[in-house]
Structures are given as structure tokens and as C-alpha cells.
Short mmCIF file of C-alpha atoms in Angstrom, two decimals:
data_model
loop_
_atom_site.label_atom_id
_atom_site.label_comp_id
_atom_site.label_asym_id
_atom_site.label_seq_id
_atom_site.Cartn_x
_atom_site.Cartn_y
_atom_site.Cartn_z
CA ASP W 1213 71.62 118.12 96.56
CA VAL W 1214 72.30 114.50 95.58
CA GLU W 1215 70.02 114.62 92.54
CA GLU W 1216 71.77 117.71 91.17
CA LEU W 1217 75.13 116.00 91.62
CA ARG W 1218 73.87 112.83 89.94
CA LEU W 1219 72.51 114.74 86.95
CA ALA W 1220 75.82 116.58 86.47
CA SER W 1221 77.95 113.42 86.85
CA HIS W 1222 79.45 110.82 84.55
CA CYS W 1223 79.60 107.10 85.38
CA SER W 1224 80.70 103.61 84.38
CA LEU W 1225 78.30 101.71 82.17
CA ASP W 1226 77.59 97.99 82.16
CA ASP W 1227 77.62 95.77 79.07
CA SER W 1228 74.10 96.89 78.11
CA GLY W 1229 75.04 100.58 78.19
CA ARG W 1230 73.24 101.33 81.45
CA PRO W 1231 74.86 102.67 84.63
CA HIS W 1232 76.76 99.90 86.40
CA LYS W 1233 74.86 98.44 89.38
CA GLN W 1234 77.56 99.63 91.80
CA VAL W 1235 77.13 103.17 90.49
CA LEU W 1236 73.38 102.87 91.14
CA TRP W 1237 74.16 101.59 94.63
CA PHE W 1238 76.45 104.59 95.16
CA TRP W 1239 73.60 107.01 94.41
CA GLN W 1240 71.22 105.08 96.72
CA ILE W 1241 73.87 105.26 99.46
CA MET W 1242 74.30 109.00 98.89
CA GLN W 1243 70.54 109.49 99.32
CA SER W 1244 70.51 107.47 102.56
CA ILE W 1245 73.52 108.90 104.42
CA SER W 1246 73.62 112.03 106.56
CA VAL W 1247 74.39 115.47 105.19
CA ASP W 1248 77.72 115.38 107.05
CA ALA W 1249 78.63 112.05 105.43
CA ARG W 1250 77.69 113.44 101.99
CA SER W 1251 80.00 116.39 102.63
CA MET W 1252 82.78 113.95 103.49
CA VAL W 1253 82.19 112.06 100.22
CA LEU W 1254 82.24 115.31 98.28
CA GLN W 1255 85.47 116.38 99.99
CA PHE W 1256 87.03 112.95 99.38
CA VAL W 1257 86.31 113.13 95.64
CA THR W 1258 86.61 116.86 94.85
CA GLY W 1259 88.69 118.31 97.68
CA ASN W 1260 85.76 120.56 98.68
CA GLU W 1261 83.03 119.70 101.14
CA ARG W 1262 80.54 122.04 99.47
CA PRO W 1263 79.35 122.30 95.88
CA PRO W 1264 80.41 125.25 93.73
CA LEU W 1265 78.20 128.31 94.23
CA THR W 1266 76.94 128.00 90.67
CA GLY W 1267 76.19 124.27 90.98
CA PHE W 1268 77.88 120.98 90.21
CA GLN W 1269 77.78 121.58 86.47
CA ALA W 1270 80.38 124.33 87.12
CA LEU W 1271 83.04 121.79 88.17
CA GLU W 1272 86.06 122.00 85.86
CA HIS W 1273 85.96 118.20 85.52
CA PRO W 1274 82.60 116.47 85.95
CA PHE W 1275 82.03 114.39 89.08
CA THR W 1276 82.68 110.85 87.85
CA VAL W 1277 81.84 107.51 89.47
CA GLN W 1278 83.60 104.50 88.01
CA VAL W 1279 83.86 100.84 88.91
CA GLY W 1280 87.51 99.82 89.14
CA GLU W 1281 87.47 96.25 87.94
CA HIS W 1282 91.26 96.33 88.47
CA LEU W 1283 90.83 96.97 92.22
CA GLN W 1284 90.83 94.17 94.79
CA PRO W 1285 87.33 93.22 96.02
CA GLY W 1286 88.44 93.80 99.61
CA GLY W 1287 89.84 97.24 98.85
CA LEU W 1288 88.49 100.70 99.55
CA PRO W 1289 87.21 103.23 97.03
CA GLN W 1290 89.84 105.54 95.60
CA ALA W 1291 89.58 109.17 94.56
CA HIS W 1292 91.43 111.18 91.95
CA VAL W 1293 90.75 114.66 93.30
CA CYS W 1294 92.27 116.53 90.35
CA PHE W 1295 89.65 114.91 88.10
CA ASN W 1296 86.73 114.68 90.59
CA GLN W 1297 86.76 110.93 90.05
CA LEU W 1298 85.62 108.22 92.46
CA VAL W 1299 86.69 104.66 91.69
CA LEU W 1300 84.68 101.95 93.44
CA PRO W 1301 86.13 98.50 94.13
CA PRO W 1302 84.10 95.42 93.17
CA CYS W 1303 81.54 94.77 95.94
CA ALA W 1304 79.08 91.92 96.42
CA SER W 1305 76.36 94.06 98.02
CA MET W 1306 75.23 97.62 98.54
CA GLN W 1307 75.88 97.27 102.27
CA ASP W 1308 79.46 96.21 101.58
CA LEU W 1309 79.93 99.22 99.28
CA ARG W 1310 78.41 101.56 101.88
CA SER W 1311 80.77 100.30 104.56
CA LYS W 1312 83.83 100.64 102.29
CA LEU W 1313 82.79 104.11 101.11
CA LEU W 1314 82.25 105.45 104.62
CA THR W 1315 85.55 103.97 105.79
CA ALA W 1316 87.43 105.52 102.87
CA VAL W 1317 85.93 108.98 103.31
CA SER W 1318 86.45 109.04 107.07
CA GLU W 1319 90.04 107.75 106.83
CA GLY W 1320 90.80 109.95 103.82
CA ARG W 1321 89.53 113.02 105.64
CA GLU W 1322 92.58 113.01 107.89
CA GLY W 1323 94.68 114.21 104.96
CA PHE W 1324 92.61 117.37 104.57
CA GLU W 1325 92.60 118.65 108.14
CA LEU W 1326 95.01 121.32 109.31
CA HIS W 1327 96.36 121.06 112.84
#
């Protein structure tokens, strides 16, 4: 459940102390994408495509969404799986972020499959 994940997560804040607009876009994107795409995002960030049986609050490290101001605007999101951390590149629009996120999780998925 996206809302459960959001409530158990940490995020980057803007200068006024509110969640950064790209973090808000991320949660809107998560609400709008398919269940399969959400599983891919979860796997990309945590290494698991399903939440823990006892809920997201049971993650050893909280699911964290950060804006990587150090990343190139044309770059893809990055994940630090050991820390359940997603780092978003600077994006001009929610559609741009959605495209980059879905590309990263579909390309990154190749590393998790066994053949």
C-alpha cells in the first residue's frame, strides 16, 4: 500500500521544511502506476518486490526518498539498497521524473534476475 509506505518513509525537505516537490511528485507517481511497476520500484530501492510481512515500519532502515542535487538533471534515479534509499535527480516536471523512474527501475531490474 503506497500510503503505508509513505507514512513509514523519510524524505528530503525543501527550504521551508516541507517535503521537496520532487518527493511529492514521487508519491503521486507511485499512486498512479500499476501494481507491477510499484513492485519494481520497491525492488529497485529495497531489493525486495514485496513489503515485509509486518509492514514497512519493520524495515531495518526506513524507506527514504531524497533529491540528489549533486546528480545531473538528465540522469536517472539511483538506489542505495542497503539503506532503502532512493535518490532522485533534478527534474523539471513530474512527467520527466516518472519517465526517469520507470526507466531506472526497469533497467535496474536486470541485475536482480537469475537466469
